[in-house]
């Protein structure tokens, strides 16, 4: 079983920055792949960024085109925490942001919500123009 708790969401102006955190606990093998997803009202949930632990000291990150160069995903294994640093925020980034995890080291479908097995409750990010 995996528990994921997001925090850090807030209301900011366009061009601002935020850092989201996701505290993870539970079976480590179920958390080898982790990602951030978002869902805006009336829209489907979409992948934002993912990180896959390929070995003890290496990981591979993947980003949606809409956030490349602005968002950075990282993890602190000692703290069991996943982060999403968001810069140059835009009104279209407004959404509920979710942390998710899945087992395995595959990079396939890394940004596909349906491929993830465990989810947090979400944290709201609102960007005003």
PDB file of N, CA and C in Angstrom, residues 6-58:
ATOM      1  N   UNK A   6       0.021  15.456  -1.034  1.00  0.00           N
ATOM      2  CA  UNK A   6       0.542  16.638  -1.702  1.00  0.00           C
ATOM      3  C   UNK A   6       0.382  17.879  -0.830  1.00  0.00           C
ATOM      4  N   UNK A   7       1.251  18.853  -1.079  1.00  0.00           N
ATOM      5  CA  UNK A   7       1.145  20.155  -0.425  1.00  0.00           C
ATOM      6  C   UNK A   7       1.850  21.189  -1.288  1.00  0.00           C
ATOM      7  N   UNK A   8       1.633  22.445  -0.978  1.00  0.00           N
ATOM      8  CA  UNK A   8       2.337  23.517  -1.668  1.00  0.00           C
ATOM      9  C   UNK A   8       1.503  24.299  -2.652  1.00  0.00           C
ATOM     10  N   UNK A   9       0.285  23.844  -2.929  1.00  0.00           N
ATOM     11  CA  UNK A   9      -0.560  24.581  -3.856  1.00  0.00           C
ATOM     12  C   UNK A   9      -0.946  25.936  -3.289  1.00  0.00           C
ATOM     13  N   UNK A  10      -1.160  26.888  -4.191  1.00  0.00           N
ATOM     14  CA  UNK A  10      -1.483  28.252  -3.739  1.00  0.00           C
ATOM     15  C   UNK A  10      -2.026  29.041  -4.922  1.00  0.00           C
ATOM     16  N   UNK A  11      -2.397  30.278  -4.649  1.00  0.00           N
ATOM     17  CA  UNK A  11      -2.806  31.207  -5.697  1.00  0.00           C
ATOM     18  C   UNK A  11      -1.665  32.177  -5.950  1.00  0.00           C
ATOM     19  N   UNK A  12      -1.243  32.297  -7.202  1.00  0.00           N
ATOM     20  CA  UNK A  12      -0.135  33.177  -7.561  1.00  0.00           C
ATOM     21  C   UNK A  12      -0.501  33.955  -8.817  1.00  0.00           C
ATOM     22  N   UNK A  13       0.257  35.004  -9.064  1.00  0.00           N
ATOM     23  CA  UNK A  13       0.063  35.767 -10.288  1.00  0.00           C
ATOM     24  C   UNK A  13       0.872  35.157 -11.429  1.00  0.00           C
ATOM     25  N   UNK A  14       0.453  35.466 -12.627  1.00  0.00           N
ATOM     26  CA  UNK A  14       1.163  34.990 -13.809  1.00  0.00           C
ATOM     27  C   UNK A  14       2.633  35.382 -13.734  1.00  0.00           C
ATOM     28  N   UNK A  15       3.510  34.436 -14.072  1.00  0.00           N
ATOM     29  CA  UNK A  15       4.944  34.669 -13.977  1.00  0.00           C
ATOM     30  C   UNK A  15       5.544  34.238 -12.667  1.00  0.00           C
ATOM     31  N   UNK A  16       4.710  33.882 -11.703  1.00  0.00           N
ATOM     32  CA  UNK A  16       5.189  33.478 -10.394  1.00  0.00           C
ATOM     33  C   UNK A  16       5.682  32.044 -10.357  1.00  0.00           C
ATOM     34  N   UNK A  17       6.110  31.633  -9.170  1.00  0.00           N
ATOM     35  CA  UNK A  17       6.666  30.293  -8.974  1.00  0.00           C
ATOM     36  C   UNK A  17       6.027  29.616  -7.766  1.00  0.00           C
ATOM     37  N   UNK A  18       6.016  28.312  -7.802  1.00  0.00           N
ATOM     38  CA  UNK A  18       5.565  27.506  -6.685  1.00  0.00           C
ATOM     39  C   UNK A  18       6.360  26.212  -6.673  1.00  0.00           C
ATOM     40  N   UNK A  19       6.472  25.626  -5.480  1.00  0.00           N
ATOM     41  CA  UNK A  19       7.042  24.291  -5.386  1.00  0.00           C
ATOM     42  C   UNK A  19       6.043  23.381  -4.696  1.00  0.00           C
ATOM     43  N   UNK A  20       5.639  22.355  -5.397  1.00  0.00           N
ATOM     44  CA  UNK A  20       4.740  21.356  -4.825  1.00  0.00           C
ATOM     45  C   UNK A  20       5.564  20.227  -4.220  1.00  0.00           C
ATOM     46  N   UNK A  21       5.041  19.663  -3.156  1.00  0.00           N
ATOM     47  CA  UNK A  21       5.693  18.525  -2.507  1.00  0.00           C
ATOM     48  C   UNK A  21       4.699  17.377  -2.408  1.00  0.00           C
ATOM     49  N   UNK A  22       5.243  16.172  -2.429  1.00  0.00           N
ATOM     50  CA  UNK A  22       4.428  14.968  -2.259  1.00  0.00           C
ATOM     51  C   UNK A  22       5.166  14.036  -1.317  1.00  0.00           C
ATOM     52  N   UNK A  23       4.630  13.891  -0.118  1.00  0.00           N
ATOM     53  CA  UNK A  23       5.219  12.987   0.865  1.00  0.00           C
ATOM     54  C   UNK A  23       4.700  11.588   0.617  1.00  0.00           C
ATOM     55  N   UNK A  24       5.621  10.662   0.417  1.00  0.00           N
ATOM     56  CA  UNK A  24       5.251   9.291   0.061  1.00  0.00           C
ATOM     57  C   UNK A  24       5.620   8.322   1.169  1.00  0.00           C
ATOM     58  N   UNK A  25       4.793   7.324   1.338  1.00  0.00           N
ATOM     59  CA  UNK A  25       5.085   6.258   2.282  1.00  0.00           C
ATOM     60  C   UNK A  25       4.477   4.974   1.753  1.00  0.00           C
ATOM     61  N   UNK A  26       4.961   3.855   2.301  1.00  0.00           N
ATOM     62  CA  UNK A  26       4.440   2.576   1.856  1.00  0.00           C
ATOM     63  C   UNK A  26       5.453   1.815   1.025  1.00  0.00           C
ATOM     64  N   UNK A  27       4.979   0.761   0.383  1.00  0.00           N
ATOM     65  CA  UNK A  27       5.838  -0.145  -0.374  1.00  0.00           C
ATOM     66  C   UNK A  27       6.702   0.602  -1.382  1.00  0.00           C
ATOM     67  N   UNK A  28       8.002   0.516  -1.209  1.00  0.00           N
ATOM     68  CA  UNK A  28       8.912   1.256  -2.081  1.00  0.00           C
ATOM     69  C   UNK A  28       8.858   0.739  -3.517  1.00  0.00           C
ATOM     70  N   UNK A  29       8.658  -0.542  -3.704  1.00  0.00           N
ATOM     71  CA  UNK A  29       8.645  -1.066  -5.070  1.00  0.00           C
ATOM     72  C   UNK A  29       7.451  -0.544  -5.852  1.00  0.00           C
ATOM     73  N   UNK A  30       6.446  -0.074  -5.163  1.00  0.00           N
ATOM     74  CA  UNK A  30       5.272   0.498  -5.830  1.00  0.00           C
ATOM     75  C   UNK A  30       5.473   1.980  -6.159  1.00  0.00           C
ATOM     76  N   UNK A  31       6.657   2.508  -5.824  1.00  0.00           N
ATOM     77  CA  UNK A  31       6.921   3.933  -6.040  1.00  0.00           C
ATOM     78  C   UNK A  31       8.134   4.167  -6.921  1.00  0.00           C
ATOM     79  N   UNK A  32       8.519   3.171  -7.729  1.00  0.00           N
ATOM     80  CA  UNK A  32       9.697   3.326  -8.578  1.00  0.00           C
ATOM     81  C   UNK A  32       9.456   4.330  -9.693  1.00  0.00           C
ATOM     82  N   UNK A  33       8.239   4.467 -10.084  1.00  0.00           N
ATOM     83  CA  UNK A  33       7.816   5.488 -11.035  1.00  0.00           C
ATOM     84  C   UNK A  33       6.910   6.448 -10.299  1.00  0.00           C
ATOM     85  N   UNK A  34       7.190   7.735 -10.396  1.00  0.00           N
ATOM     86  CA  UNK A  34       6.305   8.719  -9.782  1.00  0.00           C
ATOM     87  C   UNK A  34       6.076   9.866 -10.742  1.00  0.00           C
ATOM     88  N   UNK A  35       4.936  10.495 -10.586  1.00  0.00           N
ATOM     89  CA  UNK A  35       4.627  11.571 -11.510  1.00  0.00           C
ATOM     90  C   UNK A  35       3.703  12.610 -10.922  1.00  0.00           C
ATOM     91  N   UNK A  36       3.659  13.726 -11.596  1.00  0.00           N
ATOM     92  CA  UNK A  36       2.716  14.799 -11.287  1.00  0.00           C
ATOM     93  C   UNK A  36       1.724  14.911 -12.438  1.00  0.00           C
ATOM     94  N   UNK A  37       0.474  15.031 -12.065  1.00  0.00           N
ATOM     95  CA  UNK A  37      -0.606  15.171 -13.022  1.00  0.00           C
ATOM     96  C   UNK A  37      -1.453  16.362 -12.618  1.00  0.00           C
ATOM     97  N   UNK A  38      -2.257  16.845 -13.543  1.00  0.00           N
ATOM     98  CA  UNK A  38      -3.141  17.946 -13.200  1.00  0.00           C
ATOM     99  C   UNK A  38      -4.473  17.793 -13.919  1.00  0.00           C
ATOM    100  N   UNK A  39      -5.469  18.386 -13.315  1.00  0.00           N
ATOM    101  CA  UNK A  39      -6.800  18.354 -13.907  1.00  0.00           C
ATOM    102  C   UNK A  39      -7.477  19.686 -13.678  1.00  0.00           C
ATOM    103  N   UNK A  40      -7.805  20.343 -14.772  1.00  0.00           N
ATOM    104  CA  UNK A  40      -8.541  21.606 -14.712  1.00  0.00           C
ATOM    105  C   UNK A  40     -10.028  21.308 -14.824  1.00  0.00           C
ATOM    106  N   UNK A  41     -10.887  22.191 -14.338  1.00  0.00           N
ATOM    107  CA  UNK A  41     -12.341  21.960 -14.417  1.00  0.00           C
ATOM    108  C   UNK A  41     -12.776  21.717 -15.847  1.00  0.00           C
ATOM    109  N   UNK A  42     -13.531  20.647 -16.043  1.00  0.00           N
ATOM    110  CA  UNK A  42     -14.054  20.335 -17.360  1.00  0.00           C
ATOM    111  C   UNK A  42     -13.076  19.679 -18.310  1.00  0.00           C
ATOM    112  N   UNK A  43     -11.881  19.404 -17.819  1.00  0.00           N
ATOM    113  CA  UNK A  43     -10.862  18.786 -18.661  1.00  0.00           C
ATOM    114  C   UNK A  43     -10.425  17.443 -18.085  1.00  0.00           C
ATOM    115  N   UNK A  44      -9.825  16.634 -18.938  1.00  0.00           N
ATOM    116  CA  UNK A  44      -9.301  15.355 -18.494  1.00  0.00           C
ATOM    117  C   UNK A  44      -7.995  15.561 -17.725  1.00  0.00           C
ATOM    118  N   UNK A  45      -7.708  14.602 -16.868  1.00  0.00           N
ATOM    119  CA  UNK A  45      -6.443  14.633 -16.141  1.00  0.00           C
ATOM    120  C   UNK A  45      -5.312  14.417 -17.135  1.00  0.00           C
ATOM    121  N   UNK A  46      -4.243  15.193 -16.986  1.00  0.00           N
ATOM    122  CA  UNK A  46      -3.114  15.083 -17.905  1.00  0.00           C
ATOM    123  C   UNK A  46      -1.796  14.968 -17.158  1.00  0.00           C
ATOM    124  N   UNK A  47      -0.858  14.293 -17.786  1.00  0.00           N
ATOM    125  CA  UNK A  47       0.459  14.149 -17.198  1.00  0.00           C
ATOM    126  C   UNK A  47       1.267  15.424 -17.335  1.00  0.00           C
ATOM    127  N   UNK A  48       1.977  15.793 -16.297  1.00  0.00           N
ATOM    128  CA  UNK A  48       2.803  16.988 -16.285  1.00  0.00           C
ATOM    129  C   UNK A  48       4.280  16.608 -16.313  1.00  0.00           C
ATOM    130  N   UNK A  49       4.668  15.740 -15.417  1.00  0.00           N
ATOM    131  CA  UNK A  49       6.073  15.321 -15.329  1.00  0.00           C
ATOM    132  C   UNK A  49       6.148  13.984 -14.619  1.00  0.00           C
ATOM    133  N   UNK A  50       7.153  13.211 -14.964  1.00  0.00           N
ATOM    134  CA  UNK A  50       7.364  11.929 -14.301  1.00  0.00           C
ATOM    135  C   UNK A  50       8.847  11.730 -14.036  1.00  0.00           C
ATOM    136  N   UNK A  51       9.119  10.864 -13.080  1.00  0.00           N
ATOM    137  CA  UNK A  51      10.503  10.526 -12.784  1.00  0.00           C
ATOM    138  C   UNK A  51      10.576   9.038 -12.491  1.00  0.00           C
ATOM    139  N   UNK A  52      11.538   8.386 -13.128  1.00  0.00           N
ATOM    140  CA  UNK A  52      11.667   6.937 -13.020  1.00  0.00           C
ATOM    141  C   UNK A  52      13.038   6.601 -12.476  1.00  0.00           C
ATOM    142  N   UNK A  53      13.080   5.854 -11.407  1.00  0.00           N
ATOM    143  CA  UNK A  53      14.356   5.423 -10.828  1.00  0.00           C
ATOM    144  C   UNK A  53      14.862   4.220 -11.611  1.00  0.00           C
ATOM    145  N   UNK A  54      15.914   4.426 -12.380  1.00  0.00           N
ATOM    146  CA  UNK A  54      16.466   3.344 -13.199  1.00  0.00           C
ATOM    147  C   UNK A  54      17.535   2.552 -12.465  1.00  0.00           C
ATOM    148  N   UNK A  55      18.080   3.114 -11.430  1.00  0.00           N
ATOM    149  CA  UNK A  55      19.048   2.415 -10.588  1.00  0.00           C
ATOM    150  C   UNK A  55      19.082   3.134  -9.254  1.00  0.00           C
ATOM    151  N   UNK A  56      19.969   2.695  -8.392  1.00  0.00           N
ATOM    152  CA  UNK A  56      20.020   3.273  -7.055  1.00  0.00           C
ATOM    153  C   UNK A  56      20.297   4.776  -7.093  1.00  0.00           C
ATOM    154  N   UNK A  57      21.135   5.190  -8.068  1.00  0.00           N
ATOM    155  CA  UNK A  57      21.577   6.582  -8.086  1.00  0.00           C
ATOM    156  C   UNK A  57      21.156   7.343  -9.337  1.00  0.00           C
ATOM    157  N   UNK A  58      20.356   6.730 -10.187  1.00  0.00           N
ATOM    158  CA  UNK A  58      19.997   7.399 -11.433  1.00  0.00           C
ATOM    159  C   UNK A  58      18.492   7.417 -11.622  1.00  0.00           C
TER     160      UNK A  58
END
